Tab-separated table of C-alpha atoms and ligand atoms in Angstrom:
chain	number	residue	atom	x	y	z
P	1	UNK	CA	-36.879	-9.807	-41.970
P	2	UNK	CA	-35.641	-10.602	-38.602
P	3	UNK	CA	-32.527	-8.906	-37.453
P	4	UNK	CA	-29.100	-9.899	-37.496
P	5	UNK	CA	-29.193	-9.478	-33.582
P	6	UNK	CA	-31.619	-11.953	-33.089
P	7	UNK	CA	-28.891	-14.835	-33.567
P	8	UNK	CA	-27.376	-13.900	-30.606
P	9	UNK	CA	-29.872	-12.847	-28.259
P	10	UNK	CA	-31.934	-15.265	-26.083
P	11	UNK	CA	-35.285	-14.919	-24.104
P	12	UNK	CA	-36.477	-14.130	-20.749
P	13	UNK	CA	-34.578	-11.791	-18.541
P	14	UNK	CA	-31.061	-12.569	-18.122
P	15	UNK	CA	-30.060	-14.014	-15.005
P	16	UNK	CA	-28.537	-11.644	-12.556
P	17	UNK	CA	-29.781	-8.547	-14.028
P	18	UNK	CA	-30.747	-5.703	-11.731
P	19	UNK	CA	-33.848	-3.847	-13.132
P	20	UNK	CA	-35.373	-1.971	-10.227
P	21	UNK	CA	-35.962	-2.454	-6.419
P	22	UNK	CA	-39.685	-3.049	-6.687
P	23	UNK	CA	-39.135	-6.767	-7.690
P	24	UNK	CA	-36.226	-7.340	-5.556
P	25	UNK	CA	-36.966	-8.966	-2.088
P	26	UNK	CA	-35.553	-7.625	1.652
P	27	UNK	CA	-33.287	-10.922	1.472
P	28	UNK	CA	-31.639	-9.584	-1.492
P	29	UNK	CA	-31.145	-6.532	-1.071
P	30	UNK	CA	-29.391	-7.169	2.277
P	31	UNK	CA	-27.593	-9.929	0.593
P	32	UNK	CA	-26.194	-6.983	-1.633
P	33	UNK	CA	-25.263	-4.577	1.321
P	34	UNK	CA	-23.441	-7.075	2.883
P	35	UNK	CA	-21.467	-8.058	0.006
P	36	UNK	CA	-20.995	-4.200	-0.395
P	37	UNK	CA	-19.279	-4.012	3.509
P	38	UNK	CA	-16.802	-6.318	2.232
P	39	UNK	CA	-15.777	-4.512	-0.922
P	40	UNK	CA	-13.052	-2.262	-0.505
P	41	UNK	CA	-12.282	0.006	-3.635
P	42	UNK	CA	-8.878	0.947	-2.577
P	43	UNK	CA	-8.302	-2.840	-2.240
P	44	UNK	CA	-8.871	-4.118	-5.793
P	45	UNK	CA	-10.102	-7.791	-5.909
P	46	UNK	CA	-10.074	-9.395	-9.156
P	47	UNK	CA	-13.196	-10.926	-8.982
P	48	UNK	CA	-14.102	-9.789	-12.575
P	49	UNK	CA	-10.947	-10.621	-14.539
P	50	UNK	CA	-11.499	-11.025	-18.199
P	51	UNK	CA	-15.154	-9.331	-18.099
P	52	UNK	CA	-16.285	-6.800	-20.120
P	53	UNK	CA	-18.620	-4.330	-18.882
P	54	UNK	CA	-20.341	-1.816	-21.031
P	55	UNK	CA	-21.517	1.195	-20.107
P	56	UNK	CA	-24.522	2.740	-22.336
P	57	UNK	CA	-25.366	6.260	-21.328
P	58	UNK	CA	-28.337	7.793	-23.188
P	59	UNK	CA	-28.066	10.546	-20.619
P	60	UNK	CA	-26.035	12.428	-18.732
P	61	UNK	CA	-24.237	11.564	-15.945
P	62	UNK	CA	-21.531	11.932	-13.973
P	63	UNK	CA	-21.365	10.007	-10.421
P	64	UNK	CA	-23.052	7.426	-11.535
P	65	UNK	CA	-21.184	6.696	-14.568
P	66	UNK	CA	-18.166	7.161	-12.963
P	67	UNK	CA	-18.593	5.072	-10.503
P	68	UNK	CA	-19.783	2.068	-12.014
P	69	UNK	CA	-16.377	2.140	-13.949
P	70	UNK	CA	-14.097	2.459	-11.112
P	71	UNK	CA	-16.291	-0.638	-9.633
P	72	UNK	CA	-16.207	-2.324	-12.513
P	73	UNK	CA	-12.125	-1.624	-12.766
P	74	UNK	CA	-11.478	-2.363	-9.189
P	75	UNK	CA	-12.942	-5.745	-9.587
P	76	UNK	CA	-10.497	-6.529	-12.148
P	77	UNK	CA	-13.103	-6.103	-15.249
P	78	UNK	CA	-12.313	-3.905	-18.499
P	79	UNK	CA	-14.859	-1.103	-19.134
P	80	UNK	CA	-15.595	0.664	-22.291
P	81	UNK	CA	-18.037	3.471	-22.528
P	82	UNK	CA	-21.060	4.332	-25.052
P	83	UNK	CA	-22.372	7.507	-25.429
P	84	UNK	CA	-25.408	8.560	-26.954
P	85	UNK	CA	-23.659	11.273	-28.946
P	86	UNK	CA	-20.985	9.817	-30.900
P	87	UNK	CA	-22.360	6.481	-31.573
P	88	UNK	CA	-24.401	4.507	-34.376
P	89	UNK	CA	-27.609	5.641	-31.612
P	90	UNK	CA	-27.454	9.055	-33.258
P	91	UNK	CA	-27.814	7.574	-36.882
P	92	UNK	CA	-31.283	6.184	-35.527
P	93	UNK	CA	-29.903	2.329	-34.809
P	94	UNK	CA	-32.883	1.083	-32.373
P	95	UNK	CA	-32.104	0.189	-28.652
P	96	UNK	CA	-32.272	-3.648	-29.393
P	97	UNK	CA	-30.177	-3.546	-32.591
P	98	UNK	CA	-27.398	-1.484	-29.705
P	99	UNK	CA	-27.476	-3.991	-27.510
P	100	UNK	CA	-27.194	-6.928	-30.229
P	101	UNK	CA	-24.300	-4.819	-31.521
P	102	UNK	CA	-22.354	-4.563	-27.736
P	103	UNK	CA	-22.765	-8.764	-27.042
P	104	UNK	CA	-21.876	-9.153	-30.254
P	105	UNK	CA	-18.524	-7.634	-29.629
P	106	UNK	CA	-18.237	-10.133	-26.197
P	107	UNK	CA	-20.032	-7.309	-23.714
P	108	UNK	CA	-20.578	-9.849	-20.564
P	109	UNK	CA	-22.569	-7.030	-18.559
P	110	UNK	CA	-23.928	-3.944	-19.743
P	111	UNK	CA	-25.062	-1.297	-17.459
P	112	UNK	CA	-27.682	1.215	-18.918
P	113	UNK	CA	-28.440	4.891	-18.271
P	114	UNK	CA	-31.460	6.128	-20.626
P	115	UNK	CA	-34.501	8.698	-20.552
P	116	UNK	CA	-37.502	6.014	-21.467
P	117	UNK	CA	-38.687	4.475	-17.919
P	118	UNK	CA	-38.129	0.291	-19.267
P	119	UNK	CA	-35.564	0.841	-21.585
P	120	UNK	CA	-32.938	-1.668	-19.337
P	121	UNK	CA	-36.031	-4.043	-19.031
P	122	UNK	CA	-36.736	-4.494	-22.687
P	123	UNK	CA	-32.587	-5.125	-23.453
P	124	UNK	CA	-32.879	-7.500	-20.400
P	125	UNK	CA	-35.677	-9.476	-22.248
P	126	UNK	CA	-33.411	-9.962	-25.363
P	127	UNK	CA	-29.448	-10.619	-24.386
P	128	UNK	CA	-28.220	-13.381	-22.648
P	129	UNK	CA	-26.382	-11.184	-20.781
P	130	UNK	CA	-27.220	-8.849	-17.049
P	131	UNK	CA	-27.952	-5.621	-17.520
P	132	UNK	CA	-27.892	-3.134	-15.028
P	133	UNK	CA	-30.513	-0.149	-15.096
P	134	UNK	CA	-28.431	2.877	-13.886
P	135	UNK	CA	-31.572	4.942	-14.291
P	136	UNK	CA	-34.607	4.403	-16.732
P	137	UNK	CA	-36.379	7.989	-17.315
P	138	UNK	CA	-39.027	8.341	-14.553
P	139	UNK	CA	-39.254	5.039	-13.102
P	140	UNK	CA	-35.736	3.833	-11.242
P	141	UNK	CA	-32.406	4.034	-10.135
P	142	UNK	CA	-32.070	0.700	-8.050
P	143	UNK	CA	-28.372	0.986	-7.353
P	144	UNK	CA	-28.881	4.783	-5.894
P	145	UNK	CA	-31.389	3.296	-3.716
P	146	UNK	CA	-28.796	0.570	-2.300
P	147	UNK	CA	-25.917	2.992	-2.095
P	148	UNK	CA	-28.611	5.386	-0.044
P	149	UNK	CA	-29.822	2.613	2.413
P	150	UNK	CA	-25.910	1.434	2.775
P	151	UNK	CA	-24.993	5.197	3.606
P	152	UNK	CA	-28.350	5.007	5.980
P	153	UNK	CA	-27.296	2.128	7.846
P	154	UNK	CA	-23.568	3.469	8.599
P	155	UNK	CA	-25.221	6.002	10.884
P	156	UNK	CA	-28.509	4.453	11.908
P	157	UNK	CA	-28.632	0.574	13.181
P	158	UNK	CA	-31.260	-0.506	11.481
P	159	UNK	CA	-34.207	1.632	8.365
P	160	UNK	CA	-36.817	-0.177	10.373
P	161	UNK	CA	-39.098	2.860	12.076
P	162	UNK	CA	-36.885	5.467	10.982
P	163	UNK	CA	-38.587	8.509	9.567
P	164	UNK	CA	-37.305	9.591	6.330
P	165	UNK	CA	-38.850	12.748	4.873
P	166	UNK	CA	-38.110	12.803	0.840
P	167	UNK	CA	-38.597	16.370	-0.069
P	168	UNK	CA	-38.795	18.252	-3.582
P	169	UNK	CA	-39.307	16.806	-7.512
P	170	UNK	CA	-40.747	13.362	-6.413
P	171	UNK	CA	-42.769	13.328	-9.547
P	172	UNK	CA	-39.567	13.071	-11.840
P	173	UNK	CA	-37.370	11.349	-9.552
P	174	UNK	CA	-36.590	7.680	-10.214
P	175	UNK	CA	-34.115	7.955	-7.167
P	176	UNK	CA	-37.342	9.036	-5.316
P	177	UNK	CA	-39.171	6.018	-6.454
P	178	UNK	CA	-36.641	3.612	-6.132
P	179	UNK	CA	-35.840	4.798	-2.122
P	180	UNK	CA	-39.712	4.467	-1.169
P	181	UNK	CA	-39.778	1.075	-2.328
P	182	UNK	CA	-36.526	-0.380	-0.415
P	183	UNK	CA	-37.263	2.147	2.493
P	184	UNK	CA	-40.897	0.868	2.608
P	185	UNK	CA	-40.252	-2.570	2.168
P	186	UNK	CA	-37.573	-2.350	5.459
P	187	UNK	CA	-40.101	-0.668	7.637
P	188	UNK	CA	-39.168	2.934	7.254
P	189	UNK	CA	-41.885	5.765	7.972
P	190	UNK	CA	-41.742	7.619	4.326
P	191	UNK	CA	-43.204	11.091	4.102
P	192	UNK	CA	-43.078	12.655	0.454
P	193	UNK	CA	-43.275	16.876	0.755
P	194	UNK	CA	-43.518	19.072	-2.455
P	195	UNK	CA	-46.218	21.102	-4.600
P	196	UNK	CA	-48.781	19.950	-6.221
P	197	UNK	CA	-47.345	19.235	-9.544
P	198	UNK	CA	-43.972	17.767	-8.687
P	199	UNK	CA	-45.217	15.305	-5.819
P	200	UNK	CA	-49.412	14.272	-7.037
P	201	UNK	CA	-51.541	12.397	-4.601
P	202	UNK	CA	-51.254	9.316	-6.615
P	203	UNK	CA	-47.607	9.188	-5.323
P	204	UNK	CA	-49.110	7.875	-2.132
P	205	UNK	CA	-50.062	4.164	-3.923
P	206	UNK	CA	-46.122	3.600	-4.788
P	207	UNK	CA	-46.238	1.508	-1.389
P	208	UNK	CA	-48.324	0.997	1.744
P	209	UNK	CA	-47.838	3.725	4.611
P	210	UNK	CA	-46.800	6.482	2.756
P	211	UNK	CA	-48.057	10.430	4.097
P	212	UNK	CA	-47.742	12.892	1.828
P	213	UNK	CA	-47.459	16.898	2.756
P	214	UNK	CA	-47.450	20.260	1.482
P	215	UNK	CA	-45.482	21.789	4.390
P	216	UNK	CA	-42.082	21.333	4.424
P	217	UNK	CA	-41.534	21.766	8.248
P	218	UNK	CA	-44.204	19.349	9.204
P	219	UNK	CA	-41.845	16.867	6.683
P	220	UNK	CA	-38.738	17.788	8.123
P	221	UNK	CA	-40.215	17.853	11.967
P	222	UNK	CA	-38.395	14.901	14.046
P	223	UNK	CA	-37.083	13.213	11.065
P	224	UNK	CA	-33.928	10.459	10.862
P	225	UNK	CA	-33.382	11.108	7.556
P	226	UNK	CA	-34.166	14.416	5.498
P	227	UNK	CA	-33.691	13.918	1.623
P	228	UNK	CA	-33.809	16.314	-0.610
P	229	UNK	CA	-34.218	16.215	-4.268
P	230	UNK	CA	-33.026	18.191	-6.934
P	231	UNK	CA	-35.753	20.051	-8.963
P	232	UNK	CA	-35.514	18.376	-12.381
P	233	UNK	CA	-35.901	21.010	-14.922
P	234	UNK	CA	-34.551	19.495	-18.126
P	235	UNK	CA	-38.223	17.131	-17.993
P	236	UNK	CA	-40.815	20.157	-16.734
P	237	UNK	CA	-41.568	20.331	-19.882
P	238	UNK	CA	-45.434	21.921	-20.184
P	239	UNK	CA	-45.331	22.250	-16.212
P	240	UNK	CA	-45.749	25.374	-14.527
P	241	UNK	CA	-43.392	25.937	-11.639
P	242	UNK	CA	-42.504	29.018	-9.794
P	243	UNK	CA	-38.828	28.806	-8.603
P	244	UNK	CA	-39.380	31.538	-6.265
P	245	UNK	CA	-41.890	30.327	-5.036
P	246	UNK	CA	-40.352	26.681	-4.816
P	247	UNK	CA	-37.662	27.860	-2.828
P	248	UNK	CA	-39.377	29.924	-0.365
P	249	UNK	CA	-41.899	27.233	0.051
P	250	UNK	CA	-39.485	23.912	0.167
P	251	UNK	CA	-36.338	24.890	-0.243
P	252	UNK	CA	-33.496	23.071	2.761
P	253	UNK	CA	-32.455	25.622	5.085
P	254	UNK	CA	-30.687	25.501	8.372
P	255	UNK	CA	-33.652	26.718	10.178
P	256	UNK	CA	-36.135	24.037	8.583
P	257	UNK	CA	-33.109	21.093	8.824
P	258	UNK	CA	-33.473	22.340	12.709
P	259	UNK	CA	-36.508	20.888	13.115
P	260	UNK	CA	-35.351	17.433	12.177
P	261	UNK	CA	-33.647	15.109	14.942
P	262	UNK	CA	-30.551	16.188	16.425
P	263	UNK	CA	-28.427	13.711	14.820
P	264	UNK	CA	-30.572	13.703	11.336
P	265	UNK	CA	-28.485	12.881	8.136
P	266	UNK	CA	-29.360	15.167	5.112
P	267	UNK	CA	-29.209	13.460	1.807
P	268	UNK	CA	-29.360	14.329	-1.791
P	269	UNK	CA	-28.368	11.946	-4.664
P	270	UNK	CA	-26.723	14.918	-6.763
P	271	UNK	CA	-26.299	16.846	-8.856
P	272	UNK	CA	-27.038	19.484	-6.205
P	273	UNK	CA	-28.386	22.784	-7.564
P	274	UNK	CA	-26.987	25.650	-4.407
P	275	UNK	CA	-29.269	28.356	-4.057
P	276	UNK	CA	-32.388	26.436	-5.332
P	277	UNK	CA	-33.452	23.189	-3.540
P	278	UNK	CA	-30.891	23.718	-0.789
P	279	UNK	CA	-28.710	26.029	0.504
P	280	UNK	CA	-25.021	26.680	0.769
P	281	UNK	CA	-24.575	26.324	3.733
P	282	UNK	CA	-27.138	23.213	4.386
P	283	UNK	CA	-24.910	21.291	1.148
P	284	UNK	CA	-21.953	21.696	3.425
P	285	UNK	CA	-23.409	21.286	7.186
P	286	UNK	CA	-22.192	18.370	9.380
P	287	UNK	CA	-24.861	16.912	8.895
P	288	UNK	CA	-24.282	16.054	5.208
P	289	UNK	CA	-24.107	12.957	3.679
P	290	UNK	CA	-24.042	13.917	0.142
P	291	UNK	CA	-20.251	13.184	-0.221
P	292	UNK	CA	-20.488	10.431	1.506
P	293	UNK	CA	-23.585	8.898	-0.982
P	294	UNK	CA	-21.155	9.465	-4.143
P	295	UNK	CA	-18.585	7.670	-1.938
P	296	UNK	CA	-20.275	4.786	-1.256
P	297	UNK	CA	-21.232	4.319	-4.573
P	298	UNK	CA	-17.963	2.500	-5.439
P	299	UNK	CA	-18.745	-0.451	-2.910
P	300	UNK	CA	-22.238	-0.540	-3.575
P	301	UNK	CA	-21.883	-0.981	-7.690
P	302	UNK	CA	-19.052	-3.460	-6.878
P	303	UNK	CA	-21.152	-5.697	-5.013
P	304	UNK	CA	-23.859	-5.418	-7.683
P	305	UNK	CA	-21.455	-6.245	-10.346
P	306	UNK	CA	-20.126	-9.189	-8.675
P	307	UNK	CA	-23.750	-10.590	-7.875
P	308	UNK	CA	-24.564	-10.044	-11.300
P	309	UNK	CA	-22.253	-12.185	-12.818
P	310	UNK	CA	-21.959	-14.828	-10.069
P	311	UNK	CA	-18.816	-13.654	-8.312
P	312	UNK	CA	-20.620	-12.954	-4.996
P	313	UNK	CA	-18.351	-14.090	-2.424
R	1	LIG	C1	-30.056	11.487	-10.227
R	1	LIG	C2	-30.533	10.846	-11.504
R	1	LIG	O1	-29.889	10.947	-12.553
R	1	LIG	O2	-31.565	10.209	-11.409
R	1	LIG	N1	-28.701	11.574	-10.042
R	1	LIG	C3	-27.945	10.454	-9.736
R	1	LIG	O3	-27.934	9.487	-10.457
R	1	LIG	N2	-27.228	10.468	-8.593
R	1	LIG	C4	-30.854	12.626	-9.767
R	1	LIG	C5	-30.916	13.884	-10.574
R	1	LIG	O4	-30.516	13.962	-11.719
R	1	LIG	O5	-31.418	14.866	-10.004
């Protein structure tokens, strides 16, 4: 019997949909941090007025979330949040037969946080609607990618030639995945450091150019840009990692962030875990641009909202 949903879902990906960076071209993207230069979230602009955006979060969250509804707000648009818990999803309703239920109700965006890597993708393929992947399980977090390279490029001219070491859970880390590709794709020098079973060799065929190492010094030596990755413990599942041994081997201390360029921005999407992938005193250095990410975030998800449904000016 086909589904009720059906009636008011179309084919093909909806127009204006962001899904991941590995599709999206260099022209885009810098399309997107230019419209983000001109958003100002303390300056609301209604651009949105009359929209509803959804916001479906199959995990948790909390910058993220956040700030796609203060972006969504500032640009005039009403938000309205789902949560995993608390909703029909716990009775067993089916992705699809979710995201039927939220354009049926007049959703005009939705933006979509959940643990399977092409979750967003297959809801893009069956709503008429954009939808906005605001992580999909292992795979990628295109807007923390944009919001990186637009925090990048307010202390660097230009990610061409830069060297970026990306240090810690690679394997897990969609934010990891989705910064080689737009870092790769704009001529950065990517070098992945972790063990063995959080960063495999394989990482290396993500994009063309990419070093990985073992030591985190040799990663950290000269670098632009030294991001560092939170140790994702909630999917280690059957993986055997040593914490102690993590953080003696990689963990972001002042003496190894001394090795890195003078002026070298340290990075970390959050949440940030003191004590185990960096230190105190390294989460709070000069240096630090891990406020400044989770500020940025507001401009950054405005522009994408306002690309997405054709308000781009
Ligand atoms: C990350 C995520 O959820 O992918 N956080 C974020 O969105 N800023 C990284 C993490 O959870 O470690």
């Amino acid at each position: 019997m086909p589904s009720a949903g059906r009636q008011v879902a179309s084919r093909g990906s909806a127009r204006g949909s962001l899904l991941g960076i590995e599709g999206v071209s260099t022209a885009e993207i810098a399309k997107l941090l230019q419209l983000a230069r001109k958003m100002n979230p303390q300056r609301p602009r209604p651009l949105l007025r009359g929209k509803r955006v959804l916001l479906l979060f199959y995990e948790a969250s909390t910058r993220t979330r956040v700030s796609f509804e203060i972006a969504a707000k500032a640009l005039g648009a009403t938000t309205t949040l789902v949560l995993s818990s608390g909703s029909s999803i716990e009775k067993g309703e089916s992705l699809l037969d979710t995201a039927y239920t939220l354009r049926a109700v007049g959703a005009d965006l939705m933006v979509v946080r959940h643990p399977n890597a092409g979750a967003p993708h297959l809801m893009a393929a069956h709503v008429d609607i954009p939808v906005i992947n605001a992580g999909d399980g292992m795979h990628e977090h295109p807007t923390q990618a944009l919001l990186d390279a637009y925090t990048i490029l307010r202390h660097k001219r230009k990610l061409e030639g830069l060297q970026v070491a990306i240090i810690g859970d690679i394997y897990h880390s969609r934010v990891a995945r989705s910064a080689i590709h737009l870092l790769s794709k704009f001529g950065a020098k990517v070098v992945l450091c972790g063990p063995q079973e959080l960063l495999p060799e394989l990482a290396t065929t993500l994009a063309p150019g990419l070093r990985i190492t073992r030591s985190c010094e040799d990663a950290v030596r000269g670098a632009d840009v030294v991001m560092v990755l939170r140790v994702q413990r909630e999917r280690l599942a059957g993986l055997k990692v040593n914490l102690q041994d993590y953080i003696s081997r990689y963990q972001m201390t002042m003496t190894r962030l001394r090795l890195a360029k003078n002026d070298a921005l340290l990075m970390h999407p959050g949440p940030i875990i003191r004590g185990l992938e960096l230190t105190w005193d390294v989460a709070d250095c000069p240096q630090s641009a891990i406020v400044e990410e989770v500020r940025n975030g507001v401009p950054v998800r405005m522009a994408v909202l306002a690309r997405a449904l054709g308000k781009a000016k």
